[in-house]
Coordinates of C-alpha atoms in Angstrom, one line a residue:
Chain A
X29 CA 140.2 69.4 142.9
X30 CA 140.6 65.9 144.2
X31 CA 137.3 66.0 146.1
X32 CA 135.5 67.1 142.9
X33 CA 137.0 64.2 140.9
X34 CA 135.9 61.9 143.7
X35 CA 132.4 63.4 143.8
X36 CA 132.0 62.8 140.0
X37 CA 133.5 59.3 140.3
X38 CA 131.0 58.4 143.0
X39 CA 128.0 60.0 141.2
X40 CA 128.0 57.5 138.3
X41 CA 127.7 54.3 140.4
X42 CA 125.2 56.1 142.6
X43 CA 123.0 56.9 139.6
X44 CA 123.4 53.4 138.0
X45 CA 122.6 51.8 141.4
X46 CA 119.4 53.9 141.7
X47 CA 116.4 51.7 141.3
X48 CA 114.8 51.6 137.8
X49 CA 111.6 53.2 139.0
X50 CA 113.4 56.2 140.6
X51 CA 115.6 56.7 137.6
X52 CA 112.8 56.4 135.0
X53 CA 110.7 58.9 137.0
X54 CA 113.5 61.4 137.3
X55 CA 114.3 61.1 133.6
X56 CA 110.7 61.7 132.7
X57 CA 110.6 64.8 134.8
X58 CA 113.9 66.0 133.3
X59 CA 112.5 65.5 129.8
X60 CA 109.5 67.6 130.8
X61 CA 111.8 70.3 132.1
X62 CA 114.2 70.3 129.1
X63 CA 111.5 70.2 126.5
X64 CA 108.5 72.0 127.9
X65 CA 105.1 71.2 126.3
X66 CA 101.6 72.7 126.2
X67 CA 100.1 76.1 125.6
X68 CA 100.5 79.1 127.9
X69 CA 98.0 77.7 130.3
X70 CA 99.2 74.1 130.7
X71 CA 102.9 74.6 130.2
X72 CA 103.6 76.5 133.5
X73 CA 101.6 73.9 135.5
X74 CA 103.5 71.0 133.9
X75 CA 106.9 72.8 134.4
X76 CA 106.0 73.6 138.0
X77 CA 105.1 70.0 138.8
X78 CA 108.1 68.6 137.1
X79 CA 110.4 71.0 138.9
X80 CA 108.8 70.1 142.2
X81 CA 109.2 66.4 141.5
X82 CA 112.9 66.8 140.8
X83 CA 113.6 69.2 143.6
X84 CA 111.7 67.4 146.4
X85 CA 112.5 63.7 146.5
X86 CA 109.6 63.1 148.8
X87 CA 107.2 64.1 145.9
X88 CA 108.7 61.9 143.3
X89 CA 106.6 58.8 144.1
X90 CA 103.4 60.5 145.0
X91 CA 100.6 59.1 142.7
X92 CA 98.8 62.5 142.7
X93 CA 101.8 64.2 141.1
X94 CA 101.7 61.7 138.2
X95 CA 97.9 61.6 137.9
X96 CA 98.0 65.4 137.6
X97 CA 100.7 65.2 135.0
X98 CA 98.7 62.6 133.1
X99 CA 95.6 64.9 133.2
X100 CA 97.6 67.9 132.1
X101 CA 99.5 66.1 129.3
X102 CA 96.2 64.5 128.3
X103 CA 94.5 67.9 128.2
X104 CA 97.2 69.2 126.0
X105 CA 96.5 66.4 123.5
X106 CA 92.7 66.5 123.7
X107 CA 92.4 70.3 123.3
X108 CA 94.5 70.2 120.1
X109 CA 94.5 66.6 119.0
X110 CA 94.9 67.3 115.3
X111 CA 98.2 69.3 115.9
X112 CA 99.6 67.5 118.9
X113 CA 102.8 65.5 118.3
X114 CA 102.8 61.8 118.6
X115 CA 105.2 62.0 121.5
X116 CA 102.6 64.2 123.3
X117 CA 100.3 61.2 123.1
X118 CA 103.0 58.8 124.3
X119 CA 103.9 61.1 127.2
X120 CA 100.3 61.2 128.4
X121 CA 100.1 57.3 128.3
X122 CA 103.4 57.1 130.1
X123 CA 102.4 59.6 132.9
X124 CA 99.2 57.5 133.4
X125 CA 101.3 54.3 133.5
X126 CA 103.6 55.8 136.2
X127 CA 100.6 56.9 138.2
X128 CA 99.0 53.4 138.0
X129 CA 102.3 51.7 138.8
X130 CA 102.6 53.9 141.9
X131 CA 99.2 52.8 143.3
X132 CA 99.8 49.1 142.5
X133 CA 101.5 46.7 144.8
X134 CA 104.4 45.9 142.4
X135 CA 105.4 49.3 141.1
X136 CA 108.5 48.0 139.4
X137 CA 106.9 45.2 137.4
X138 CA 103.9 47.4 136.4
X139 CA 106.2 50.1 135.1
X140 CA 108.5 47.7 133.3
X141 CA 105.5 46.1 131.6
X142 CA 104.2 49.5 130.5
X143 CA 107.7 50.7 129.4
X144 CA 108.1 47.6 127.2
X145 CA 104.7 47.5 125.7
X146 CA 104.4 51.2 125.1
X147 CA 107.7 51.2 123.2
X148 CA 106.7 48.0 121.4
X149 CA 103.3 49.2 120.2
X150 CA 104.5 52.7 119.3
X151 CA 107.2 51.2 117.1
X152 CA 104.8 48.6 115.7
X153 CA 102.4 51.3 114.4
X154 CA 105.4 53.4 113.1
X155 CA 106.6 50.3 111.2
X156 CA 103.1 49.5 109.9
X157 CA 102.8 53.0 108.4
X158 CA 106.2 52.8 106.8
X159 CA 106.0 49.2 105.5
X160 CA 102.4 48.8 104.5
X161 CA 100.4 52.0 104.6
X162 CA 102.5 54.9 103.2
X163 CA 102.7 54.9 99.4
X164 CA 105.9 57.0 99.3
X165 CA 108.1 55.5 102.0
X166 CA 109.7 52.3 100.8
X167 CA 110.7 53.7 97.4
X168 CA 112.8 56.3 99.2
X169 CA 110.6 59.3 98.1
X170 CA 109.8 60.3 101.6
X171 CA 113.5 61.0 102.6
X172 CA 114.3 62.5 99.2
X173 CA 111.6 65.1 99.6
X174 CA 112.1 65.6 103.3
X175 CA 115.9 66.2 102.9
X176 CA 115.2 68.8 100.2
X177 CA 112.2 70.6 101.8
X178 CA 112.7 70.6 105.5
X179 CA 115.2 73.3 106.3
X180 CA 116.3 71.5 109.5
X181 CA 117.9 68.8 107.3
X182 CA 119.4 71.2 104.8
X183 CA 123.0 70.9 106.1
X184 CA 122.7 67.2 106.5
X185 CA 121.6 66.9 102.9
X186 CA 124.6 68.8 101.7
X187 CA 127.1 67.2 104.0
X188 CA 126.0 63.5 103.6
X189 CA 124.1 63.7 100.4
X190 CA 126.8 65.6 98.4
X191 CA 124.4 68.4 97.3
X192 CA 125.8 71.8 96.6
X193 CA 123.9 74.8 97.8
X194 CA 122.8 75.6 94.3
X195 CA 121.6 72.1 93.5
X196 CA 119.8 71.9 96.8
X197 CA 118.0 75.2 96.1
X198 CA 117.1 74.2 92.5
X199 CA 115.8 70.8 93.6
X200 CA 113.9 72.4 96.5
X201 CA 112.4 75.0 94.1
X202 CA 111.3 72.1 91.8
X203 CA 109.6 70.0 94.4
X204 CA 107.9 72.9 96.3
X205 CA 106.3 74.6 93.3
X206 CA 102.5 75.1 93.7
X207 CA 100.6 72.5 91.7
X208 CA 96.9 71.9 91.5
X209 CA 96.5 68.8 89.2
X210 CA 99.5 68.1 86.9
X211 CA 102.4 70.3 85.9
X212 CA 102.5 71.3 82.3
X213 CA 105.4 69.8 80.3
X214 CA 108.5 69.7 82.5
X215 CA 111.7 70.4 80.6
X216 CA 114.9 69.2 82.2
X217 CA 113.9 68.6 85.8
X218 CA 116.9 68.9 88.1
X219 CA 118.6 65.6 88.8
X220 CA 119.5 64.3 92.2
X221 CA 123.2 63.2 92.6
X222 CA 123.7 59.4 93.1
X223 CA 125.1 60.0 96.6
X224 CA 122.0 61.8 97.6
X225 CA 119.8 58.9 96.3
X226 CA 122.0 56.4 98.2
X227 CA 121.7 58.5 101.4
X228 CA 117.8 58.5 101.1
X229 CA 117.8 54.8 100.5
X230 CA 120.0 54.1 103.5
X231 CA 117.9 56.3 105.8
X232 CA 114.7 54.6 104.6
X233 CA 115.9 51.1 105.3
X234 CA 117.9 51.9 108.4
X235 CA 114.9 53.5 110.0
X236 CA 112.3 50.9 109.1
X237 CA 114.5 47.9 109.9
X238 CA 115.5 49.3 113.3
X239 CA 112.0 50.3 114.1
X240 CA 110.6 46.9 113.0
X241 CA 113.2 45.1 115.1
X242 CA 112.4 47.2 118.1
X243 CA 108.7 46.5 117.7
X244 CA 109.3 42.7 117.5
X245 CA 111.7 42.4 120.5
X246 CA 109.7 44.6 122.8
X247 CA 106.4 42.9 122.0
X248 CA 107.8 39.4 122.2
X249 CA 106.8 37.8 125.5
X250 CA 109.4 38.7 128.1
X251 CA 112.4 36.4 128.0
X252 CA 115.7 37.0 129.7
X253 CA 117.7 36.5 126.5
X254 CA 115.8 39.2 124.6
X255 CA 116.5 41.8 127.3
X256 CA 120.0 42.6 126.1
X257 CA 118.8 42.9 122.5
X258 CA 116.0 45.3 123.5
X259 CA 118.4 47.7 125.2
X260 CA 120.9 47.5 122.4
X261 CA 118.4 48.2 119.7
X262 CA 116.7 51.0 121.5
X263 CA 120.0 52.6 122.5
X264 CA 121.2 52.3 118.9
X265 CA 118.0 53.9 117.6
X266 CA 118.2 56.9 120.0
X267 CA 122.0 57.5 119.5
X268 CA 121.7 57.5 115.7
X269 CA 118.3 58.9 114.8
X270 CA 118.4 61.9 117.1
X271 CA 121.8 62.9 115.8
X272 CA 119.9 64.0 112.7
X273 CA 116.2 64.3 113.6
X274 CA 115.6 67.3 115.8
X275 CA 112.9 65.7 118.0
X276 CA 114.9 65.3 121.2
X277 CA 111.7 65.3 123.4
X278 CA 110.7 61.9 121.8
X279 CA 114.3 60.6 122.4
X280 CA 114.3 61.5 126.1
X281 CA 110.9 59.9 126.6
X282 CA 112.0 56.7 124.9
X283 CA 115.1 56.6 127.2
X284 CA 112.8 57.0 130.3
X285 CA 110.6 54.1 129.0
X286 CA 113.7 52.1 128.2
X287 CA 115.2 52.5 131.7
X288 CA 111.9 51.4 133.2
X289 CA 111.8 48.1 131.3
X290 CA 115.5 47.5 131.7
X291 CA 116.4 44.5 133.9
X292 CA 117.2 45.9 137.3
X293 CA 120.2 43.6 137.7
X294 CA 121.9 45.0 134.6
X295 CA 123.8 48.2 135.5
X296 CA 125.7 48.7 132.2
X297 CA 122.6 49.3 130.0
X298 CA 121.2 51.6 132.6
X299 CA 124.5 53.6 132.5
X300 CA 124.3 53.6 128.7
X301 CA 120.7 54.9 128.8
X302 CA 121.9 57.8 130.9
X303 CA 124.8 58.4 128.6
X304 CA 122.5 58.5 125.5
X305 CA 120.1 60.8 127.4
X306 CA 123.0 63.2 127.8
X307 CA 124.1 62.6 124.2
X308 CA 120.7 63.7 122.9
X309 CA 121.1 66.9 125.0
X310 CA 124.5 67.3 123.5
X311 CA 123.0 66.8 120.0
X312 CA 120.4 69.6 120.8
X313 CA 123.0 72.1 122.0
X314 CA 125.8 71.3 119.5
X315 CA 124.1 69.6 116.5
X316 CA 126.6 67.2 115.1
X317 CA 125.7 68.0 111.5
X318 CA 126.3 71.7 112.0
X319 CA 129.5 71.0 113.8
X320 CA 130.8 68.7 111.1
X321 CA 129.7 71.2 108.4
X322 CA 131.6 74.0 110.2
X323 CA 134.6 71.7 110.6
X324 CA 134.7 70.8 106.9
X325 CA 134.1 74.4 105.7
X326 CA 135.7 76.6 108.4
X327 CA 134.9 79.8 106.5
Chain B
X13 CA 110.8 39.5 141.6
X14 CA 110.8 36.6 139.1
X15 CA 108.4 37.0 136.2
X16 CA 106.3 34.0 137.1
X17 CA 105.6 35.4 140.6
X18 CA 104.4 38.8 139.3
X19 CA 100.6 39.1 139.7
X20 CA 99.5 41.4 136.9
X21 CA 96.4 43.5 137.5
X22 CA 94.0 44.5 134.7
X23 CA 94.5 48.2 135.1
X24 CA 98.2 47.8 134.3
X25 CA 97.2 47.5 130.7
X26 CA 95.1 50.7 130.5
X27 CA 97.9 52.9 129.0
X28 CA 98.7 50.4 126.4
X29 CA 95.0 49.8 125.6
X30 CA 94.6 53.5 125.2
X31 CA 97.6 53.7 122.8
X32 CA 96.4 50.9 120.6
X33 CA 92.8 52.2 120.6
X34 CA 93.8 55.7 119.6
X35 CA 96.2 54.5 117.0
X36 CA 93.5 52.2 115.4
X37 CA 91.1 55.2 115.5
X38 CA 93.7 57.3 113.8
X39 CA 94.2 54.7 111.1
X40 CA 90.4 54.6 110.4
X41 CA 90.3 58.4 110.3
X42 CA 93.3 58.6 107.9
X43 CA 91.5 56.2 105.5
X44 CA 88.0 57.6 105.8
X45 CA 88.4 61.4 106.3
X46 CA 92.0 62.0 105.1
X47 CA 93.4 62.7 108.6
X48 CA 97.2 63.2 108.0
X49 CA 99.2 60.2 109.0
X50 CA 101.5 62.5 111.0
X51 CA 98.7 63.5 113.3
X52 CA 96.2 61.9 115.7
X53 CA 98.5 59.6 117.7
X54 CA 98.9 56.8 115.2
X55 CA 102.7 57.1 115.0
X56 CA 102.7 57.7 111.2
X57 CA 105.2 60.6 111.5
X58 CA 108.3 60.4 109.3
X59 CA 106.6 57.8 107.1
X60 CA 105.0 59.9 104.3
X61 CA 105.0 63.5 102.9
X62 CA 101.2 63.6 103.5
X63 CA 101.7 66.1 106.4
X64 CA 100.1 69.5 106.6
X65 CA 103.2 71.1 105.0
X66 CA 102.3 69.3 101.7
X67 CA 98.6 70.1 101.8
X68 CA 97.0 73.4 100.7
X69 CA 93.6 74.9 100.6
X70 CA 91.7 77.1 98.1
X71 CA 88.7 79.0 99.3
X72 CA 86.2 80.7 97.0
X73 CA 83.3 83.1 97.6
X74 CA 80.4 82.2 95.3
X75 CA 78.0 84.9 94.3
X76 CA 75.5 84.8 91.4
X77 CA 77.8 84.7 88.3
X78 CA 81.0 85.3 90.3
X79 CA 83.5 82.8 91.8
X80 CA 86.2 84.7 93.6
X81 CA 89.2 83.1 95.3
X82 CA 89.7 84.4 98.9
X83 CA 93.0 85.3 100.6
X84 CA 92.8 83.5 103.9
X85 CA 93.7 86.0 106.7
X86 CA 96.7 85.1 108.8
X87 CA 94.6 85.3 111.9
X88 CA 92.9 82.1 110.6
X89 CA 96.2 80.2 110.3
X90 CA 95.7 77.9 113.3
X91 CA 92.2 77.1 112.0
X92 CA 93.6 76.5 108.6
X93 CA 96.3 74.1 109.9
X94 CA 93.6 72.0 111.6
X95 CA 91.6 71.8 108.4
X96 CA 94.6 70.7 106.4
X97 CA 95.4 68.0 108.9
X98 CA 91.9 66.8 109.3
X99 CA 89.5 68.0 106.5
X100 CA 86.3 66.8 108.1
X101 CA 83.0 68.2 107.2
X102 CA 82.6 70.0 110.5
X103 CA 86.1 71.5 110.3
X104 CA 85.4 72.8 106.8
X105 CA 82.0 74.2 107.8
X106 CA 83.7 76.0 110.8
X107 CA 86.4 77.5 108.5
X108 CA 83.7 78.5 106.0
X109 CA 81.8 80.3 108.7
X110 CA 84.9 82.4 109.4
X111 CA 85.5 83.1 105.8
X112 CA 82.0 84.6 105.3
X113 CA 83.4 87.8 106.9
X114 CA 86.4 88.1 104.5
X115 CA 85.7 91.2 102.3
X116 CA 85.6 91.0 98.5
X117 CA 85.2 93.7 95.9
X118 CA 82.1 91.9 94.5
X119 CA 78.5 93.1 94.9
X120 CA 75.6 90.8 95.4
X121 CA 74.6 88.3 98.1
X122 CA 77.0 85.7 99.1
X123 CA 75.6 82.3 98.1
X124 CA 78.2 79.9 99.3
X125 CA 81.8 79.3 100.3
X126 CA 83.6 76.6 98.4
X127 CA 86.6 75.0 100.0
X128 CA 89.1 72.6 98.3
X129 CA 91.8 70.7 100.2
X130 CA 94.7 69.6 98.0
X131 CA 97.6 67.2 98.7
X132 CA 100.9 67.3 96.8
X133 CA 102.4 64.0 95.7
X134 CA 105.7 63.4 94.1
X135 CA 106.7 61.3 91.1
X136 CA 108.8 58.3 92.3
X137 CA 111.5 58.9 89.6
X138 CA 111.8 62.6 89.0
X139 CA 110.0 63.9 92.2
X140 CA 107.8 66.0 89.9
X141 CA 105.0 67.4 92.1
X142 CA 101.4 66.9 91.3
X143 CA 98.3 68.1 93.2
X144 CA 95.5 65.7 94.2
X145 CA 92.1 67.0 95.3
X146 CA 91.5 65.4 98.7
X147 CA 88.2 67.1 99.5
X148 CA 85.9 69.7 98.0
X149 CA 83.1 71.1 100.0
X150 CA 80.5 73.8 99.4
X151 CA 78.9 75.5 102.3
X152 CA 75.6 77.4 101.3
X153 CA 75.1 80.7 103.0
X154 CA 71.7 81.8 104.2
X155 CA 71.0 84.9 102.1
X156 CA 68.6 86.5 104.7
X157 CA 70.9 86.3 107.7
X158 CA 74.2 86.1 105.8
X159 CA 75.3 83.4 108.2
X160 CA 76.9 80.1 107.2
X161 CA 75.1 76.9 107.9
X162 CA 78.2 75.9 109.8
X163 CA 77.1 78.3 112.6
X164 CA 73.9 76.2 113.2

């Protein structure tokens, strides 16, 4: 038992002392293994390459491995660009960034630059959509409708929004009715409880403020002082948003990009990135909302 | 290595240039051809209900004097999803070409397939849903060959 404890005790410093490039590459491959992507043709190839990269340390920094992954993830996007997730696009850019970093003289600086700018621009566009382009975001409508209609958020809407099952179902029935044009006279539309409206408002502003702040600090020209803020904001985003939003693949990818841009001298944030990577895995396996719902209503 | 000693190469910026280019293209398509903000690599996910889940399509077979709504076969679901996300003319023509083969009880030559893509919007106060027609498109069918123009 003593040797096991020692082994775990030594593992943490070993991982945090690993160079940023090695850690970011391993986390990217792990993300590919934990959340496989692509159709029946591309998926086995991506999984096979990711498994090889993790199992054979000699392959980890081979540019051909990452160029191939960039092509495969790119194919996955190009073949079905209308339906591919945004994180599929980001994954493709990131694999290309890794491949280019590995053929350049200063791998670490190239990867750090790409990690920082890819996060910055992705969050800048996400903020632009929310702040300026979407007509139904800032007034809270988006989260009100999402919480009612997306079954993945049903328990969260009840637990945090104070909806009963009956009120959730009647509101869902109301907003999902099929309409071409306008509804005829609506008599007594179901009302949303004040707590639910408050929750939607909080989610709206929490998300857009955090995403906007991340965009600004990651796109601001590199300065030592901003580095701490970057890591803190990205870690806060991943630790909070993915507790509710079931898109862990995006979370793991952001962590890999975050590690790559993290100041190599700072061990604590690197450890925290690893902890949040594990936390997102925990969220996937034991969703905190389901757990809390079961805890509050044991029957 | 200190930041000022790093010699950056032009190709370091390729992935970021790609991200920005694709996202700008997505913005343009969203405004010109109603591409869903959730799709196309523009990072508009979780910003609006204008996703494919809140869009629907009506398809009609037009024969002389008859306009019959078609049930879209489940085998065309992937096709349908792409049309809902990106209702471009070519996507609508391609779906119409598939719908030519859907049987109807009506007699007479098929003159055209009419497609309508609707988006559901919600009232800011009551969340009352309303449907907005995003795009309507009629694809004439060649009466001699009974083939849609979309096949050409």
